[in-house]
Amino acid sequence: MDKLVNLLYFSATGTTARVMQAIGEGLGGGVRERDITHPYSRQALNFGPQDLVVAGVPVYGGRVPDFLVDYLGRVKGDQTLAVCVVVYGNRDYDDALLELKDTMENNGFTAIAAGAFIGEHSYTRLVGTGRPDQQDLKIARSFGVRVRQKLDAMMAGQPGWELVVKGSFPYKERTPKITAVPTIGADCLECGMCAESCPMQAINWRNFHDIDGTKCILCCRCVKICPVQAVSISHERLDRVRQMLIDQYSQVRREPELFL
């Protein structure tokens, strides 16, 4: 495989990162990680025919988060092959994989493979608990191997074929934003980890209780990263969604879906 492998991913709570890294292990060779979780890292990028870009994003309400669609519009390919990966919280990925594929292909990429993987839901640890687990990561590594084999076959002159993934267009309507923000409790150590790691810079460095609700995307990174569990998010609508997820999806095990 004579391609420079680029893992391009957003991973607020680490689940997408683990999946992507396992895929990279399967691809083998030199792999460059481009973690775009922090806003300072979301710079415009250009790739060429020598590159393979593995793009990984979380699923929010069955769609690619709108700010990532905007960012990916500044990621340009030039006859660049791509692999599209979405990670969802054990409910469904709906149209997100198709949306990611379309977004990449509208910017000069050709998708040759795609996958939908499962991660622990950001709203509750009771849905998709502990995922991706070892079985998921084994599948991700195997997927990387199969992508490498497909690339080798393509470079040897074997004909390719149009990649078809699940999803429909027009895409599912976006879920209306829940106007909730994290609450910093009395146990806060003022360590600053929540503000430092916030992907949207919604938490004020000087006053952790000052959180910009217009920026917060409810990724729950601050909740999961707090060393003393001093951060929580509660809102009537969010609580209903969380309970629905627990009631309907905590006992169901979704499996990764691969498209090559």
Coordinates of C-alpha atoms in Angstrom, one line a residue:
M1 CA 0.0 0.0 0.0
D2 CA 1.8 3.1 -1.2
K3 CA -0.4 5.7 0.5
L4 CA 0.2 8.1 3.4
V5 CA -2.5 7.2 5.9
N6 CA -4.1 10.2 7.8
L7 CA -6.5 9.5 10.6
L8 CA -8.7 12.6 10.8
Y9 CA -11.1 12.5 13.7
F10 CA -13.2 14.3 16.3
S11 CA -13.5 12.5 19.6
A12 CA -14.9 14.3 22.6
T13 CA -15.1 11.3 25.0
G14 CA -12.4 9.1 23.4
T15 CA -14.6 6.5 21.8
T16 CA -14.0 7.6 18.2
A17 CA -10.3 7.9 18.8
R18 CA -10.1 4.3 20.0
V19 CA -11.9 3.0 16.9
M20 CA -9.8 5.1 14.6
Q21 CA -6.5 4.0 16.2
A22 CA -7.5 0.4 15.9
I23 CA -8.3 0.9 12.2
G24 CA -4.9 2.5 11.8
E25 CA -3.3 -0.5 13.4
G26 CA -5.0 -2.7 10.8
L27 CA -3.9 -0.5 7.9
G28 CA -0.3 -0.8 9.1
G29 CA 2.7 1.3 8.1
G30 CA 3.1 4.9 8.9
V31 CA -0.1 6.5 10.2
R32 CA -0.5 10.2 11.0
E33 CA -3.1 11.1 13.5
R34 CA -4.9 14.4 13.0
D35 CA -7.1 14.8 16.1
I36 CA -9.4 17.8 15.5
T37 CA -11.2 17.6 18.9
H38 CA -9.6 20.8 20.1
P39 CA -10.7 23.9 18.2
Y40 CA -7.1 25.1 17.7
S41 CA -6.5 21.9 15.7
R42 CA -9.4 22.4 13.3
Q43 CA -7.4 24.1 10.5
A44 CA -8.0 23.9 6.8
L45 CA -6.3 20.9 5.3
N46 CA -5.4 19.8 1.8
F47 CA -4.7 16.3 0.6
G48 CA -3.5 14.8 -2.7
P49 CA -3.4 11.6 -4.6
Q50 CA -0.7 10.2 -2.4
D51 CA -2.9 10.3 0.7
L52 CA -5.5 8.1 2.2
V53 CA -7.8 9.9 4.6
V54 CA -9.7 8.0 7.2
A55 CA -12.3 10.5 8.5
G56 CA -14.1 9.6 11.8
V57 CA -16.9 11.6 13.5
P58 CA -19.4 11.0 16.2
V59 CA -23.2 10.8 15.4
Y60 CA -25.4 13.4 17.0
G61 CA -29.1 12.6 16.6
G62 CA -28.5 10.5 13.5
R63 CA -26.4 13.2 11.7
V64 CA -22.9 14.4 11.5
P65 CA -22.7 17.4 13.9
D66 CA -23.2 20.6 11.9
F67 CA -20.0 22.2 13.1
L68 CA -18.1 19.3 11.8
V69 CA -19.9 19.5 8.4
D70 CA -18.8 23.1 8.3
Y71 CA -15.2 22.2 9.2
L72 CA -15.0 19.3 6.7
G73 CA -15.9 21.8 4.1
R74 CA -12.4 23.2 4.6
V75 CA -10.8 19.8 4.2
K76 CA -10.0 19.5 0.5
G77 CA -8.9 16.4 -1.5
D78 CA -7.4 16.1 -5.0
Q79 CA -8.1 12.6 -6.3
T80 CA -7.7 11.5 -2.7
L81 CA -9.1 8.2 -1.5
A82 CA -11.1 8.2 1.8
V83 CA -12.6 5.9 4.4
C84 CA -15.6 7.2 6.2
V85 CA -16.3 6.2 9.8
V86 CA -19.0 7.1 12.2
V87 CA -19.4 6.2 15.9
Y88 CA -22.8 6.2 17.5
G89 CA -24.2 5.5 21.0
N90 CA -25.9 2.2 20.4
R91 CA -29.2 3.7 19.2
D92 CA -28.8 4.2 15.4
Y93 CA -26.6 6.2 13.0
D94 CA -29.5 7.0 10.6
D95 CA -28.1 9.1 7.8
A96 CA -24.8 10.1 9.3
L97 CA -22.6 7.7 7.3
L98 CA -24.1 8.8 4.0
E99 CA -23.8 12.4 5.1
L100 CA -20.1 12.0 5.9
K101 CA -19.5 10.2 2.6
D102 CA -21.3 12.9 0.6
T103 CA -19.5 15.7 2.4
M104 CA -16.1 14.1 1.7
E105 CA -16.9 13.3 -1.9
N106 CA -18.1 16.9 -2.5
N107 CA -14.7 18.1 -1.5
G108 CA -12.5 16.1 -3.9
F109 CA -12.4 12.7 -2.1
T110 CA -13.4 9.3 -3.4
A111 CA -14.8 7.0 -0.6
I112 CA -13.6 3.4 -1.0
A113 CA -14.8 2.0 2.4
A114 CA -17.0 3.0 5.3
G115 CA -18.0 1.8 8.7
A116 CA -20.3 2.5 11.6
F117 CA -19.1 1.6 15.1
I118 CA -20.5 1.8 18.6
G119 CA -19.3 3.9 21.5
E120 CA -20.6 4.4 25.0
H121 CA -23.3 7.0 24.7
S122 CA -22.2 10.5 25.8
Y123 CA -25.4 11.1 27.8
T124 CA -25.3 8.0 29.9
R125 CA -22.8 5.2 30.8
L126 CA -25.7 2.8 30.8
V127 CA -26.1 2.7 27.0
G128 CA -23.2 1.2 25.0
T129 CA -21.4 0.7 28.3
G130 CA -17.6 0.3 27.9
R131 CA -17.7 0.4 24.1
P132 CA -15.8 0.2 21.9
D133 CA -14.8 -3.0 23.7
Q134 CA -12.2 -5.6 22.7
Q135 CA -14.6 -7.2 20.2
D136 CA -15.3 -3.9 18.6
L137 CA -11.6 -3.0 18.3
K138 CA -10.8 -6.4 16.8
I139 CA -13.4 -5.7 14.1
A140 CA -11.9 -2.2 13.6
R141 CA -8.4 -3.7 13.1
S142 CA -9.8 -6.3 10.7
F143 CA -11.6 -3.5 8.8
G144 CA -8.2 -1.7 8.5
V145 CA -6.7 -4.9 7.1
R146 CA -9.5 -5.3 4.6
V147 CA -9.1 -1.6 3.5
R148 CA -5.4 -2.2 2.9
Q149 CA -6.2 -5.3 0.9
K150 CA -8.7 -3.4 -1.2
L151 CA -6.2 -0.6 -1.8
D152 CA -3.5 -3.1 -2.8
A153 CA -5.9 -4.7 -5.3
M154 CA -6.9 -1.3 -6.7
M155 CA -3.2 -0.3 -7.1
A156 CA -2.6 -3.6 -8.9
G157 CA -5.2 -2.6 -11.5
Q158 CA -8.2 -4.5 -10.3
P159 CA -11.4 -2.4 -11.1
G160 CA -13.1 -0.7 -8.2
W161 CA -16.8 -0.2 -7.7
E162 CA -19.0 2.6 -6.4
L163 CA -19.3 2.4 -2.6
V164 CA -22.9 2.2 -1.3
V165 CA -23.7 2.9 2.4
K166 CA -26.8 3.0 4.5
G167 CA -28.8 6.2 4.7
S168 CA -31.1 8.3 2.7
F169 CA -31.3 11.8 1.2
P170 CA -32.8 14.3 2.2
Y171 CA -31.1 13.5 5.5
K172 CA -33.1 13.1 8.7
E173 CA -34.0 16.5 10.2
R174 CA -31.6 17.7 12.8
T175 CA -32.9 17.3 16.4
P176 CA -33.6 20.8 17.9
K177 CA -30.9 21.9 20.2
I178 CA -31.4 21.2 23.9
T179 CA -30.6 24.4 25.8
A180 CA -28.8 22.9 28.7
V181 CA -25.3 23.6 30.0
P182 CA -23.0 21.7 32.5
T183 CA -23.3 22.5 36.2
I184 CA -20.1 22.7 38.2
G185 CA -20.7 21.3 41.7
A186 CA -19.2 22.2 45.1
D187 CA -16.6 19.4 44.8
C188 CA -14.8 21.2 42.0
L189 CA -11.1 21.3 42.5
E190 CA -10.6 24.2 40.0
C191 CA -8.1 22.1 38.2
G192 CA -9.2 23.6 34.9
M193 CA -9.4 20.2 33.0
C194 CA -13.0 20.9 31.8
A195 CA -12.2 24.3 30.4
E196 CA -8.9 23.2 28.9
S197 CA -10.5 20.2 27.1
C198 CA -13.8 21.7 26.0
P199 CA -14.0 21.2 22.2
M200 CA -16.0 24.3 21.8
Q201 CA -14.3 26.6 24.3
A202 CA -17.7 27.0 26.1
I203 CA -16.3 27.0 29.6
N204 CA -14.7 30.2 30.9
W205 CA -11.1 29.7 32.1
R206 CA -11.4 32.4 34.8
N207 CA -14.8 31.3 36.1
F208 CA -15.7 27.6 35.5
H209 CA -19.3 28.3 36.4
D210 CA -19.6 30.7 33.4
I211 CA -20.6 28.4 30.5
D212 CA -21.7 29.7 27.1
G213 CA -24.8 27.7 26.2
T214 CA -24.7 28.9 22.6
K215 CA -21.3 27.1 22.2
C216 CA -22.0 24.0 24.3
I217 CA -22.8 20.9 22.1
L218 CA -23.6 18.6 25.0
C219 CA -20.7 16.3 24.1
C220 CA -20.3 15.6 27.8
R221 CA -16.5 15.7 27.6
C222 CA -16.4 17.8 30.7
V223 CA -18.6 15.4 32.6
K224 CA -16.4 12.3 31.7
I225 CA -13.1 14.0 32.2
C226 CA -13.7 15.5 35.6
P227 CA -11.5 13.7 38.2
V228 CA -13.9 14.2 41.0
Q229 CA -17.2 13.9 39.1
A230 CA -18.1 17.5 39.9
V231 CA -19.6 18.2 36.5
S232 CA -23.2 17.2 35.6
I233 CA -25.8 18.1 33.0
S234 CA -29.5 18.0 33.8
H235 CA -32.4 19.5 31.8
E236 CA -36.0 18.3 31.6
R237 CA -35.8 17.4 27.9
L238 CA -32.3 15.9 28.2
D239 CA -33.4 13.8 31.2
R240 CA -36.3 12.4 29.1
V241 CA -34.0 11.6 26.2
R242 CA -31.5 9.9 28.6
Q243 CA -34.2 7.8 30.2
M244 CA -35.6 6.8 26.8
L245 CA -32.1 5.7 25.7
I246 CA -31.8 3.6 28.9
D247 CA -35.2 2.1 28.6
Q248 CA -35.0 1.2 24.9
Y249 CA -31.3 0.6 24.2
S250 CA -29.4 -0.4 27.3
Q251 CA -30.2 -4.1 26.8
V252 CA -29.5 -4.1 23.1
R253 CA -26.1 -4.7 21.6
R254 CA -25.6 -3.1 18.2
E255 CA -22.7 -4.4 16.1
P256 CA -20.4 -2.6 13.7
E257 CA -21.5 -2.4 10.1
L258 CA -18.9 -2.3 7.4
F259 CA -19.0 -1.3 3.7
L260 CA -16.3 -2.1 1.3

